PDB file of C-alpha atoms in Angstrom:
ATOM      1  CA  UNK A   1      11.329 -30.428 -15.266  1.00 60.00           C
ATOM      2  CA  UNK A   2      11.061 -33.168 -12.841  1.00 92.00           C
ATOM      3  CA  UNK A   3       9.809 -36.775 -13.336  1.00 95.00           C
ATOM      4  CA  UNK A   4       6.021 -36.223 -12.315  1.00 94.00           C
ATOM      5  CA  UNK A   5       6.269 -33.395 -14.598  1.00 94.00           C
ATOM      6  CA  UNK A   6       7.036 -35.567 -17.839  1.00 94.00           C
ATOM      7  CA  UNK A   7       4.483 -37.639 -16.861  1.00 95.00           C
ATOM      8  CA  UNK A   8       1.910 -35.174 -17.079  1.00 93.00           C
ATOM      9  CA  UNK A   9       3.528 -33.459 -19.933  1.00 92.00           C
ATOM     10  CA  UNK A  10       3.962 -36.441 -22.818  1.00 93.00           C
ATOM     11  CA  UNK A  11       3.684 -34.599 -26.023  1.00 86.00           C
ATOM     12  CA  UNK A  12       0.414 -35.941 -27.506  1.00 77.00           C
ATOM     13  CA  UNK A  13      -0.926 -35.508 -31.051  1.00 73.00           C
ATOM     14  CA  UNK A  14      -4.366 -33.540 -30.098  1.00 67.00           C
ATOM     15  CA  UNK A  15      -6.983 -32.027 -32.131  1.00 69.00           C
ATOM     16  CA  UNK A  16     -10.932 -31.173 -31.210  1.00 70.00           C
ATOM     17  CA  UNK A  17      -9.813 -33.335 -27.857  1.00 74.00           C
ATOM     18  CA  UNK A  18      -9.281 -36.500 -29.453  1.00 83.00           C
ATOM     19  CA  UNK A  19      -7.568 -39.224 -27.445  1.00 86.00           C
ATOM     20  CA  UNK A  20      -4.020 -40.343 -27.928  1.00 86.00           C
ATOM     21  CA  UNK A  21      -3.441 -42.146 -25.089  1.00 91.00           C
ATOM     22  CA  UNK A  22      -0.517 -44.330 -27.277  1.00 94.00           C
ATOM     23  CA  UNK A  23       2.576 -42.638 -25.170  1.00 95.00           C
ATOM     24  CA  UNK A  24       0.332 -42.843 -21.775  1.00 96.00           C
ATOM     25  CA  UNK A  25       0.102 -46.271 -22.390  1.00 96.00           C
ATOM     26  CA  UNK A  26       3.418 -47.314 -23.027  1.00 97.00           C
ATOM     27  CA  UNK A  27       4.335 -45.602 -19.854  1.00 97.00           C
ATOM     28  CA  UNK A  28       2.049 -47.450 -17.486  1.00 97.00           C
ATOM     29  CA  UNK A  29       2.788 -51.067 -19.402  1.00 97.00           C
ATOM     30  CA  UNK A  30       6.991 -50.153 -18.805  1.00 97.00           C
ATOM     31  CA  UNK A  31       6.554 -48.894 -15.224  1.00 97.00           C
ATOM     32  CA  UNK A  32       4.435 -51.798 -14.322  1.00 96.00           C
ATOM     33  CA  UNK A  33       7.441 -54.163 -16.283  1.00 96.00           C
ATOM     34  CA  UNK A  34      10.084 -52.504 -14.219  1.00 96.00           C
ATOM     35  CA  UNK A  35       8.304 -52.983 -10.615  1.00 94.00           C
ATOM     36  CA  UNK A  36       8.681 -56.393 -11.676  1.00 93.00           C
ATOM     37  CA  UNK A  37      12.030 -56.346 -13.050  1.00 94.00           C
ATOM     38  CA  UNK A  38      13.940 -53.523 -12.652  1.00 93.00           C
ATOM     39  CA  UNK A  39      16.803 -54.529 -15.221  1.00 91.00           C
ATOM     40  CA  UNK A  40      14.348 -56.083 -17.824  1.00 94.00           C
ATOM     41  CA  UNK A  41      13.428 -54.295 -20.991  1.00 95.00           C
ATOM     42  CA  UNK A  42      11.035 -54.966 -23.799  1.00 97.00           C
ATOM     43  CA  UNK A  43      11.730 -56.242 -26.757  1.00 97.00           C
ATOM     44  CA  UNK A  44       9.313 -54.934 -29.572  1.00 97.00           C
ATOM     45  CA  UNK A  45       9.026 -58.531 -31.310  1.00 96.00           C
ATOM     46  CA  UNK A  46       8.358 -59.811 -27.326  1.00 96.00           C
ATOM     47  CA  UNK A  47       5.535 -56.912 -26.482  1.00 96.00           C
ATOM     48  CA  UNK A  48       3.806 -56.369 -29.767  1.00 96.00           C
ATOM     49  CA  UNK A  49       0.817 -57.947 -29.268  1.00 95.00           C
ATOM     50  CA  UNK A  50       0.511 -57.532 -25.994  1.00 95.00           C
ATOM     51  CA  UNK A  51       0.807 -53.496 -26.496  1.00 96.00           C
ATOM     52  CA  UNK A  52      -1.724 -53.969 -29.575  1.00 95.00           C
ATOM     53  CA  UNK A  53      -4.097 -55.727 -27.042  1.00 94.00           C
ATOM     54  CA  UNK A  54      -3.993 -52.521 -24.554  1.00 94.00           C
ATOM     55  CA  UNK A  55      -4.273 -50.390 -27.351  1.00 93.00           C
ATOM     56  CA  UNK A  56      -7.227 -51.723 -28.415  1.00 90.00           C
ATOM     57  CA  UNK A  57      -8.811 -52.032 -24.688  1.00 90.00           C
ATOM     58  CA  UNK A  58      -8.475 -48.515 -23.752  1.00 92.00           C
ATOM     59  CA  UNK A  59      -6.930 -46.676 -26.889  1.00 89.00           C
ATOM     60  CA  UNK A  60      -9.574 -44.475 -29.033  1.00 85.00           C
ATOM     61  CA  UNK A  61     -12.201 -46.206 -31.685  1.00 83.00           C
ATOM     62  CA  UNK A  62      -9.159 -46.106 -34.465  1.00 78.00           C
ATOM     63  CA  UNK A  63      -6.885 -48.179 -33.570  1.00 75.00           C
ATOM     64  CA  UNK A  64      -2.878 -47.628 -34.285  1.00 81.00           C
ATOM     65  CA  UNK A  65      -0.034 -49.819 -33.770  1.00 90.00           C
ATOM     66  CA  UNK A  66       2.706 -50.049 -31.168  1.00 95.00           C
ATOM     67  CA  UNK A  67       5.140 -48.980 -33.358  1.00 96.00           C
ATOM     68  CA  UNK A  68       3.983 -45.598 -33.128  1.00 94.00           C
ATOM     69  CA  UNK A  69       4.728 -44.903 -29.209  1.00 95.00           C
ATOM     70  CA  UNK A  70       7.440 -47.623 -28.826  1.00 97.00           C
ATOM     71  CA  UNK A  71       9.756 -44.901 -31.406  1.00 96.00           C
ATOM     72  CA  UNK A  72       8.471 -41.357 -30.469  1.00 95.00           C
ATOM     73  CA  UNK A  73       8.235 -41.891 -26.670  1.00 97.00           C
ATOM     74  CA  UNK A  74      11.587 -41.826 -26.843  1.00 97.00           C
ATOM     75  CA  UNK A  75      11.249 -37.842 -27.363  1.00 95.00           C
ATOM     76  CA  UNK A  76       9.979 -37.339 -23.999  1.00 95.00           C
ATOM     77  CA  UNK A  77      12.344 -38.317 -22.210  1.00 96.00           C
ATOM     78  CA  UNK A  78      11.336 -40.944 -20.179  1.00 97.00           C
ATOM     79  CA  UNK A  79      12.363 -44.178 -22.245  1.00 97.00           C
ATOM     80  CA  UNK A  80      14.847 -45.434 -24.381  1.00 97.00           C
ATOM     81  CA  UNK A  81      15.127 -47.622 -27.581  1.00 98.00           C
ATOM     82  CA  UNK A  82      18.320 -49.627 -28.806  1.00 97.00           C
ATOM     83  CA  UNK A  83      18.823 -52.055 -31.678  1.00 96.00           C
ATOM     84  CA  UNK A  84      20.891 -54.999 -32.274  1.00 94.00           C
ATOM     85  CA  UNK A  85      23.342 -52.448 -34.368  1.00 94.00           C
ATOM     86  CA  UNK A  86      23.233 -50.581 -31.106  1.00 95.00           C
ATOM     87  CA  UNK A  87      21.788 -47.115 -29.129  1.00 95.00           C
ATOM     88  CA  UNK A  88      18.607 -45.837 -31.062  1.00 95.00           C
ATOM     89  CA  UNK A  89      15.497 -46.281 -32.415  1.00 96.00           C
ATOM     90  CA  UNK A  90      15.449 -47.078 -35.874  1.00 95.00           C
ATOM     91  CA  UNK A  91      11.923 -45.601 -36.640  1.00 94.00           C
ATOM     92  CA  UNK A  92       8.226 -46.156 -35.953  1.00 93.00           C
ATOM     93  CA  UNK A  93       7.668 -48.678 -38.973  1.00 94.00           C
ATOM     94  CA  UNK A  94       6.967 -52.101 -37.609  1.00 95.00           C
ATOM     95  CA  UNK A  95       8.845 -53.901 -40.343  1.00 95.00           C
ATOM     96  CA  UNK A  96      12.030 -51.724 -39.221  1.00 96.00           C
ATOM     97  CA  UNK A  97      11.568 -52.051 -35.067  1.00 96.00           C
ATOM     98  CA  UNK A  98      10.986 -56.320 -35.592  1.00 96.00           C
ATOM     99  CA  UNK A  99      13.717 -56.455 -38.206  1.00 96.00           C
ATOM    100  CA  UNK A 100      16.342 -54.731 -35.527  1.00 96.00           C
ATOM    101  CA  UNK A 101      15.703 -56.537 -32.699  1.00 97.00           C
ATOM    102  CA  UNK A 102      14.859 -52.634 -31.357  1.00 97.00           C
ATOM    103  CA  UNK A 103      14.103 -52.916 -27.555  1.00 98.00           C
ATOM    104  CA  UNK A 104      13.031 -50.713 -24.939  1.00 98.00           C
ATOM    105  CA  UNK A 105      13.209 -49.588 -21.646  1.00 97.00           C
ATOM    106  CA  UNK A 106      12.591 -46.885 -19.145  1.00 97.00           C
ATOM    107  CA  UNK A 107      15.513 -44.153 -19.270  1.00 97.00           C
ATOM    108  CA  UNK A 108      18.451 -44.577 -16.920  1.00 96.00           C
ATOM    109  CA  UNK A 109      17.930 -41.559 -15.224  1.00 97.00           C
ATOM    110  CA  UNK A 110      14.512 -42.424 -14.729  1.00 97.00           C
ATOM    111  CA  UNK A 111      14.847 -45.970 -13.730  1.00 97.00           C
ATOM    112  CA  UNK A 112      17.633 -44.530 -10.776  1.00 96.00           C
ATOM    113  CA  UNK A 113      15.538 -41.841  -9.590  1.00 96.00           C
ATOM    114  CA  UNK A 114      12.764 -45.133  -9.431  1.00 96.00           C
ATOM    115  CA  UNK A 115      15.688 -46.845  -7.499  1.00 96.00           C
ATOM    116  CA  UNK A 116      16.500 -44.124  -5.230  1.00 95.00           C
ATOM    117  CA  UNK A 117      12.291 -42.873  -4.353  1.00 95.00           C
ATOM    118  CA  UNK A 118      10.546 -46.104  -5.205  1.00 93.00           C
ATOM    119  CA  UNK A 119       7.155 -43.992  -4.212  1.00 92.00           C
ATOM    120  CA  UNK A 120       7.772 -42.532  -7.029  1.00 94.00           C
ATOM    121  CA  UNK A 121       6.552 -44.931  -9.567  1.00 96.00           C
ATOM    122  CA  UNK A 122       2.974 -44.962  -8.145  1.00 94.00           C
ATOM    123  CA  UNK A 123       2.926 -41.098  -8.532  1.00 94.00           C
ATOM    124  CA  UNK A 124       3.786 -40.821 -11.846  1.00 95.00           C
ATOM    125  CA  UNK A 125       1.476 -44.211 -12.466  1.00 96.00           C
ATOM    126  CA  UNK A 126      -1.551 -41.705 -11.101  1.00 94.00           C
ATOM    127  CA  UNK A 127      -0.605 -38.590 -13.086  1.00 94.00           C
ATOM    128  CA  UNK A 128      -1.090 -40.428 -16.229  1.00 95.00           C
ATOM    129  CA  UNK A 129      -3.956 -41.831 -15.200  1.00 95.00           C
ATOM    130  CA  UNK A 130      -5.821 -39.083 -13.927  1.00 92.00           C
ATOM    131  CA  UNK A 131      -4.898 -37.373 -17.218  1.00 92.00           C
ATOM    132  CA  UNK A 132      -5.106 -39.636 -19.857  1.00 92.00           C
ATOM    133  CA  UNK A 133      -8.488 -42.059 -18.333  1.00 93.00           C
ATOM    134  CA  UNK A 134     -11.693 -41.892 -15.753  1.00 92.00           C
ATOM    135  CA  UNK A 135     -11.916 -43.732 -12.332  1.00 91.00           C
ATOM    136  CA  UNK A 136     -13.745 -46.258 -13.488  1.00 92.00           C
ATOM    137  CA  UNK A 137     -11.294 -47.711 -15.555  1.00 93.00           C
ATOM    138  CA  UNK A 138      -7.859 -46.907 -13.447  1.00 93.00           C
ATOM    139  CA  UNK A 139      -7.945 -50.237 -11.004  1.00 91.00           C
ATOM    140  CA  UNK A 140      -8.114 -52.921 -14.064  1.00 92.00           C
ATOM    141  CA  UNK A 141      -6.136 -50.957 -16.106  1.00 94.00           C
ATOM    142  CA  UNK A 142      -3.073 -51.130 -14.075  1.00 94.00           C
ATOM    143  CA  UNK A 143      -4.081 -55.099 -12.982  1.00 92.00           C
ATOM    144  CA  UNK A 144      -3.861 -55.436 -16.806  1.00 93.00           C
ATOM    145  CA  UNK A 145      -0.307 -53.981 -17.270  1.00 94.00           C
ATOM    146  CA  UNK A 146       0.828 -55.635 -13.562  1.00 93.00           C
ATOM    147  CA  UNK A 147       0.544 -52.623 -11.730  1.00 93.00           C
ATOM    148  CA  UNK A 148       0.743 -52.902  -7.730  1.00 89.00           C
ATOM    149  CA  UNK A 149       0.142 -49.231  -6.198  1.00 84.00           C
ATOM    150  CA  UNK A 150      -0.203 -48.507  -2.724  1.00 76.00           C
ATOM    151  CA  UNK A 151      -3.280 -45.720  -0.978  1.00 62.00           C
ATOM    152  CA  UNK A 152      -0.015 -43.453   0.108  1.00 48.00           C
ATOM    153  CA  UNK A 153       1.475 -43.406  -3.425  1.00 51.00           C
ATOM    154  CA  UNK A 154      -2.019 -42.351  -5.065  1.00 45.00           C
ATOM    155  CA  UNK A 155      -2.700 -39.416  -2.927  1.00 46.00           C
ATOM    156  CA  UNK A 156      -3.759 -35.868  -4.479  1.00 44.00           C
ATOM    157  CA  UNK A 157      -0.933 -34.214  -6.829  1.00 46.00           C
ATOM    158  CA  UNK A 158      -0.465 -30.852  -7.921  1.00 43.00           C
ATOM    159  CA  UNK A 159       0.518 -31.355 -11.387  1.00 46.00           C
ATOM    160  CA  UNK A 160      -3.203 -32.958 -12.268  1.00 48.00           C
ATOM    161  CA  UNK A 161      -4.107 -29.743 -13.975  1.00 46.00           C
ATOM    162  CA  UNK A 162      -7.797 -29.261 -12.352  1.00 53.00           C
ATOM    163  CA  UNK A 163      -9.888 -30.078  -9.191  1.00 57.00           C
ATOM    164  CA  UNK A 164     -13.042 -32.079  -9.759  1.00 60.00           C
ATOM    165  CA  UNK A 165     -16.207 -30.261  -7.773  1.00 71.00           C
ATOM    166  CA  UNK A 166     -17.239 -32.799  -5.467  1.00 72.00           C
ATOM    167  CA  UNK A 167     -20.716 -31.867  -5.785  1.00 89.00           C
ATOM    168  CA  UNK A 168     -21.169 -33.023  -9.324  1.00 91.00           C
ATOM    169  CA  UNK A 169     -21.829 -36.474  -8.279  1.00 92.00           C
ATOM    170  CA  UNK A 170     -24.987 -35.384  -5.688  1.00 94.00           C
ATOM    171  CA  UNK A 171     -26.243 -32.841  -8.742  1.00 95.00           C
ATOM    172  CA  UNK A 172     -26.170 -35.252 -11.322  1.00 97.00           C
ATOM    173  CA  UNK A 173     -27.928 -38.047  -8.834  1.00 97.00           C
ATOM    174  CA  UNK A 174     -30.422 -35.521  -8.052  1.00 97.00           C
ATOM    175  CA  UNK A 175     -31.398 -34.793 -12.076  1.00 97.00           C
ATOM    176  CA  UNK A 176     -31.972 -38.771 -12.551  1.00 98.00           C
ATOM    177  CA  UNK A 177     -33.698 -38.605  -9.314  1.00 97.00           C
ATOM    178  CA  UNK A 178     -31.810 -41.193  -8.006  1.00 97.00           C
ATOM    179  CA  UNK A 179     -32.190 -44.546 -11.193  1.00 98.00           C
ATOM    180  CA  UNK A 180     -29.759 -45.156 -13.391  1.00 98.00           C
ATOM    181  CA  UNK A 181     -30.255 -43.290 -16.673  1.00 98.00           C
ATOM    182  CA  UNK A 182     -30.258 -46.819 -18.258  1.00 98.00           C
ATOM    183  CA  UNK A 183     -31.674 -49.414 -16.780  1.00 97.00           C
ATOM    184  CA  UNK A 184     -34.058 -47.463 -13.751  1.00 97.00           C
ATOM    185  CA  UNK A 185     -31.716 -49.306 -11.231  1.00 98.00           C
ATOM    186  CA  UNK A 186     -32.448 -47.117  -7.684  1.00 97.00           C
ATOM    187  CA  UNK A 187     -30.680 -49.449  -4.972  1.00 96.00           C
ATOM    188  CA  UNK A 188     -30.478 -47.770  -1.745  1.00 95.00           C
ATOM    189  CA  UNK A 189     -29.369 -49.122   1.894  1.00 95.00           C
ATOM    190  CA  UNK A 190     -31.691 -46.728   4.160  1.00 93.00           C
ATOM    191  CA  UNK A 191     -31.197 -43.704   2.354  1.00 91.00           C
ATOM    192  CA  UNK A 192     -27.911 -43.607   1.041  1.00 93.00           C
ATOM    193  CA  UNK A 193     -28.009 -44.750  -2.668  1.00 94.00           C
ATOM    194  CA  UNK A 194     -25.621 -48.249  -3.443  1.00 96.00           C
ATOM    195  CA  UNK A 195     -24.333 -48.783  -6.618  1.00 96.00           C
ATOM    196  CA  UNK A 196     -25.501 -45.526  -8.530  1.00 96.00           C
ATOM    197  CA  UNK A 197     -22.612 -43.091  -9.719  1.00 95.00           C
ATOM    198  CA  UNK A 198     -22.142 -40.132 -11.375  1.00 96.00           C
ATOM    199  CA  UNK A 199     -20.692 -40.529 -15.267  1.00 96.00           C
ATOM    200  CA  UNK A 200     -18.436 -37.826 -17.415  1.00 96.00           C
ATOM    201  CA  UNK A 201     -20.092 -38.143 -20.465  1.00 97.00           C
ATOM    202  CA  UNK A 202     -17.174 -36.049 -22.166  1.00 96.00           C
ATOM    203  CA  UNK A 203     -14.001 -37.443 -19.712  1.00 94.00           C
ATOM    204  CA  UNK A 204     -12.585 -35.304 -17.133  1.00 89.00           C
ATOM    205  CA  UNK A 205      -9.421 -35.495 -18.140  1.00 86.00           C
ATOM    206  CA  UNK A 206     -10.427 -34.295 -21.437  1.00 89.00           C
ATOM    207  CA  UNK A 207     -11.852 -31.189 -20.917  1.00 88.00           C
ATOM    208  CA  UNK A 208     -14.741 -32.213 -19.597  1.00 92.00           C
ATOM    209  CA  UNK A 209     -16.281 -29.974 -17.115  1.00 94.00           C
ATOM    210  CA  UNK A 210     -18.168 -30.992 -13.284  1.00 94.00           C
ATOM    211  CA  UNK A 211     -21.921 -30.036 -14.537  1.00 95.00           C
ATOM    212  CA  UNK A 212     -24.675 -31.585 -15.036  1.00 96.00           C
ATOM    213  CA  UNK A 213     -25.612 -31.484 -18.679  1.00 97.00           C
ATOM    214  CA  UNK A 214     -22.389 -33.462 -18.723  1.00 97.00           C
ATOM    215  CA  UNK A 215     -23.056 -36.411 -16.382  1.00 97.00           C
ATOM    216  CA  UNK A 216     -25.215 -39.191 -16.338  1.00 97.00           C
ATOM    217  CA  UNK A 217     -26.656 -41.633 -13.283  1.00 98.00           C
ATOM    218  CA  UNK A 218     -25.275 -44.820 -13.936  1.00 98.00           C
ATOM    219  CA  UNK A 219     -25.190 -48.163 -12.012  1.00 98.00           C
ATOM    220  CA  UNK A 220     -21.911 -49.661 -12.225  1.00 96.00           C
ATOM    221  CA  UNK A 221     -22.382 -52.082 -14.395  1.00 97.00           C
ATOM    222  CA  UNK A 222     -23.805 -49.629 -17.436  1.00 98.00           C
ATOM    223  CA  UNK A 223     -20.771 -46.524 -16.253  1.00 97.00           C
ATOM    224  CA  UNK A 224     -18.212 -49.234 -16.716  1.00 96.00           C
ATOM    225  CA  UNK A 225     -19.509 -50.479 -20.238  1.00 97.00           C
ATOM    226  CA  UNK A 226     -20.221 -46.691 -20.581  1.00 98.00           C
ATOM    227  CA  UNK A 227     -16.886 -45.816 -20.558  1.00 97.00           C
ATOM    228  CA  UNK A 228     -15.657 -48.762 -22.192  1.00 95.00           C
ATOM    229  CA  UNK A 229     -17.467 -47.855 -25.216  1.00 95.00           C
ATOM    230  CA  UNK A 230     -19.691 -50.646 -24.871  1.00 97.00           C
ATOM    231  CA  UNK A 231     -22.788 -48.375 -24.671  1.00 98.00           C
ATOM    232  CA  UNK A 232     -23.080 -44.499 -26.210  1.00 98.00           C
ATOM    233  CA  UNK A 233     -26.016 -42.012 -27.012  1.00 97.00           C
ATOM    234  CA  UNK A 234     -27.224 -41.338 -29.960  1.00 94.00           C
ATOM    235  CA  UNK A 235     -29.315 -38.838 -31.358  1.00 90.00           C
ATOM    236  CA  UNK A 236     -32.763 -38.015 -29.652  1.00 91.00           C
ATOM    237  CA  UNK A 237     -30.887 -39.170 -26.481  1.00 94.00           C
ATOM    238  CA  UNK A 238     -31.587 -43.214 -27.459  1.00 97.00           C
ATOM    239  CA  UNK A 239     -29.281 -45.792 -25.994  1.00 98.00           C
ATOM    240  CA  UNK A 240     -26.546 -46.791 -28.279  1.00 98.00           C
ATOM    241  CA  UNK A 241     -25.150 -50.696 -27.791  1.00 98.00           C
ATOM    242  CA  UNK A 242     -21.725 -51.982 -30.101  1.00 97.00           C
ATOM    243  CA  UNK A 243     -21.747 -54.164 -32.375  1.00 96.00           C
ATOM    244  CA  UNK A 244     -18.382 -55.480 -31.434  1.00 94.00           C
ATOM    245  CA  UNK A 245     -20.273 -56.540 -27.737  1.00 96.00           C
ATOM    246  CA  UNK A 246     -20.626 -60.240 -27.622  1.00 95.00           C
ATOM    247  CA  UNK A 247     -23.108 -61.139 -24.483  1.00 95.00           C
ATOM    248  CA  UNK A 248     -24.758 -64.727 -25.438  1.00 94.00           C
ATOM    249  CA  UNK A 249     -26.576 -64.922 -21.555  1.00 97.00           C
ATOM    250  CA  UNK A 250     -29.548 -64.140 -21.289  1.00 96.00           C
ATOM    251  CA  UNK A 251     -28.592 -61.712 -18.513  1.00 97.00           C
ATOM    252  CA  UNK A 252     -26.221 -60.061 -21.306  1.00 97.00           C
ATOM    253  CA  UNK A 253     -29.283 -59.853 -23.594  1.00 95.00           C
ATOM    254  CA  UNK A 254     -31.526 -58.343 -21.091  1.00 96.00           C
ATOM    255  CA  UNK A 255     -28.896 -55.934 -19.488  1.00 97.00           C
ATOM    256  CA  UNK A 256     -27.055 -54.294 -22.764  1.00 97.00           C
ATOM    257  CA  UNK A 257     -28.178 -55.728 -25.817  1.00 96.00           C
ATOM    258  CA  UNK A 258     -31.468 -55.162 -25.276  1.00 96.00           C
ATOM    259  CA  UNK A 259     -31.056 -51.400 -24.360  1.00 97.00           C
ATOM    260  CA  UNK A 260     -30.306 -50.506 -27.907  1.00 97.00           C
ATOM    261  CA  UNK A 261     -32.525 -48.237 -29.534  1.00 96.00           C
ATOM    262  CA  UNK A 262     -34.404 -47.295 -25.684  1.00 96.00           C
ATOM    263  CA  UNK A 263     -34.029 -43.670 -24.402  1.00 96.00           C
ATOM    264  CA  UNK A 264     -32.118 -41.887 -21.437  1.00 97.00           C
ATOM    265  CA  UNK A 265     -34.024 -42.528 -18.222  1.00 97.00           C
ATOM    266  CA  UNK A 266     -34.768 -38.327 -17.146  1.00 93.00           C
ATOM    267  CA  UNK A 267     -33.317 -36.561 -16.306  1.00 97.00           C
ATOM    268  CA  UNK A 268     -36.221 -35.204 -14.454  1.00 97.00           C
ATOM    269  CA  UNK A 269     -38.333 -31.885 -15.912  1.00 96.00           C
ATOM    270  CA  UNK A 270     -35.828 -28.511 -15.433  1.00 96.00           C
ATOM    271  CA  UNK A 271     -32.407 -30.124 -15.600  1.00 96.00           C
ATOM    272  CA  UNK A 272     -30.429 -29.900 -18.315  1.00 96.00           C
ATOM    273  CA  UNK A 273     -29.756 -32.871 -20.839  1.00 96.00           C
ATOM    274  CA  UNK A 274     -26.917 -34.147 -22.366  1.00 97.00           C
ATOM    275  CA  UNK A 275     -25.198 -31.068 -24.350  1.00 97.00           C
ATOM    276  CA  UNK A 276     -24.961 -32.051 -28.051  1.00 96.00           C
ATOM    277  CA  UNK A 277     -21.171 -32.023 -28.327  1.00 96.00           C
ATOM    278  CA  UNK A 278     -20.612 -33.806 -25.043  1.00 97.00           C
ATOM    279  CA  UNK A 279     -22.525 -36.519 -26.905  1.00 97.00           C
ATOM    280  CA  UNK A 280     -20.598 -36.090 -30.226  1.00 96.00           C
ATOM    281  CA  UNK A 281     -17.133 -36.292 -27.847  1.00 96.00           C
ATOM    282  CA  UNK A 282     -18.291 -39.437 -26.288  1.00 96.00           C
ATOM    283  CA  UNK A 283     -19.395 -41.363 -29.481  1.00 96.00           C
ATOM    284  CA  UNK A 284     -16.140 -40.342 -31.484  1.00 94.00           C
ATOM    285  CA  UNK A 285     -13.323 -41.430 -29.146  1.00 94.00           C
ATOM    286  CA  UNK A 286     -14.734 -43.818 -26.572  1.00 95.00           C
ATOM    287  CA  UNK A 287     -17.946 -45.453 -28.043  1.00 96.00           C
ATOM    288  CA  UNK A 288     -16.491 -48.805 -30.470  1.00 93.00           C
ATOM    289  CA  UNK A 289     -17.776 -49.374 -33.812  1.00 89.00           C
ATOM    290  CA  UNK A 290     -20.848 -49.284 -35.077  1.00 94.00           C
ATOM    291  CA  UNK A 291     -24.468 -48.978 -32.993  1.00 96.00           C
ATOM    292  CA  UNK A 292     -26.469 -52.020 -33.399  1.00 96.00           C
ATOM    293  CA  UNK A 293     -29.976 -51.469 -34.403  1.00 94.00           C
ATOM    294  CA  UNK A 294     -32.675 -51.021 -32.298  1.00 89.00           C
ATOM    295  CA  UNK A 295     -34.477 -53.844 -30.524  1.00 74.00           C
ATOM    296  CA  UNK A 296     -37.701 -55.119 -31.301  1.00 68.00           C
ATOM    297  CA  UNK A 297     -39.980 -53.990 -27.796  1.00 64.00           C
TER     298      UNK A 297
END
């Protein structure tokens, strides 16, 4: 099995496609540490709340500790754990990884094969996020874990299990006629539509297939906070909002908090809605907390 391979192939706990990106995480935070320093490693006391922070950025609603893929990564192949006492992780309790001084670090055969191909890195950096998260969220996550990948490293790669149709994006557009399913934003320079994109409701890269009663017509702003898990649908196709979003402007107010409780924007008489368990995916691994109530019109 080679190295783009194992990066595509991190044993996951999965059931009903629930996220656990932990492991996919990890990765991307270590292979962004070593383009920076190539002999550095992490120390588990140094990282832990930095780790706990990504986790809770872009990990599923219930949140788990670093502990968890700073030990069983190590399975995988791709990373290795020592203690003060020596080689070896001593388990994925945090009380036992703080109290020996465990610390981490890409394998060694990994981090010469990174050495010898330093292309490499960005591949493997795109595998696991093609799998694991949506384009939306790929550029700031790896400027959040120090990331630096260049056009030629990022290019198309085989092991990326599926092709998305490129004509999801002009169907789903076309069933919003063109507004955001939000807010009724319907920019357009000429003819060509500016800031309006097409939203997985269930991810791509979890199963979730190119059609329309999948996708929404977002403006930027909303798909980003979309797939943040900042906004959600709830039943009857109304707007969900967190309560864990904090917006005290009154251009936060008027853009997100006041959406809660409003519904979907079309789509447009014939095309298909949202299917039910699309929905249910979204608002059990990506939508946080609980919905606030509905807004007063």
């Amino acid at each position: 099995m080679d190295w783009l391979e194992r990066a595509a192939k991190l044993r996951q706990w999965s059931r009903n496609g629930a996220r656990a990106p932990h492991k996919p995480l990890l990765f991307l935070y270590a292979l962004g540490r070593f383009q920076q320093d190539v002999d550095g490693e992490l120390r588990y006391s140094a990282v832990e709340d930095d780790l706990g922070r990504l986790l809770a950025e872009y990990g599923p609603p219930n949140r788990t500790t670093p502990a968890y893929p700073f030990h069983h990564l190590v399975s995988d192949g791709v990373w290795e754990v020592r203690t003060d006492r020596g080689p070896g992780s001593p388990g994925s309790g945090v009380r036992e990884l703080r109290a020996a001084g465990a610390a981490g670090r890409l394998a060694p055969e990994l981090r010469a094969a990174l050495r010898h191909e330093p292309s490499l890195l960005g591949r493997m950096a795109r595998v696991l996020l093609d799998l694991n998260f949506p384009p939306s969220l790929h550029g700031e996550l790896c400027e959040y874990v120090g990331l630096e990948l260049e056009p030629a490293e990022t290019g198309q790669l085989s092991v990326v299990r599926k092709q998305r149709d490129r004509r999801m994006r002009e169907l789903v557009l076309t069933a919003y006629e063109y507004q955001c399913a939000f807010c009724g934003y319907d920019g357009m320079i000429g003819t060509v539509p500016v800031g309006l994109e097409a939203a997985h409701v269930r991810w791509w890269a979890f199963g979730g297939p190119d059609d329309v009663d999948n996708g929404l017509c977002l403006c930027s702003l909303h798909h980003k906070l979309f797939d943040k898990g900042v906004l959600g649908m709830g039943d009857g196709h109304r707007i969900l909002v967190s309560q864990r979003f904090v917006g005290r402007s009154p251009a936060a107010r008027e853009h997100v908090t006041a959406l809660a409780g409003r519904p979907l924007i079309g789509p447009q008489p014939g095309a298909r809605p949202i299917a039910a368990a699309h929905r249910s995916w979204h608002t059990s691994q990506v939508f946080h907390g609980a919905p606030r109530p509905a807004t007063a019109p």
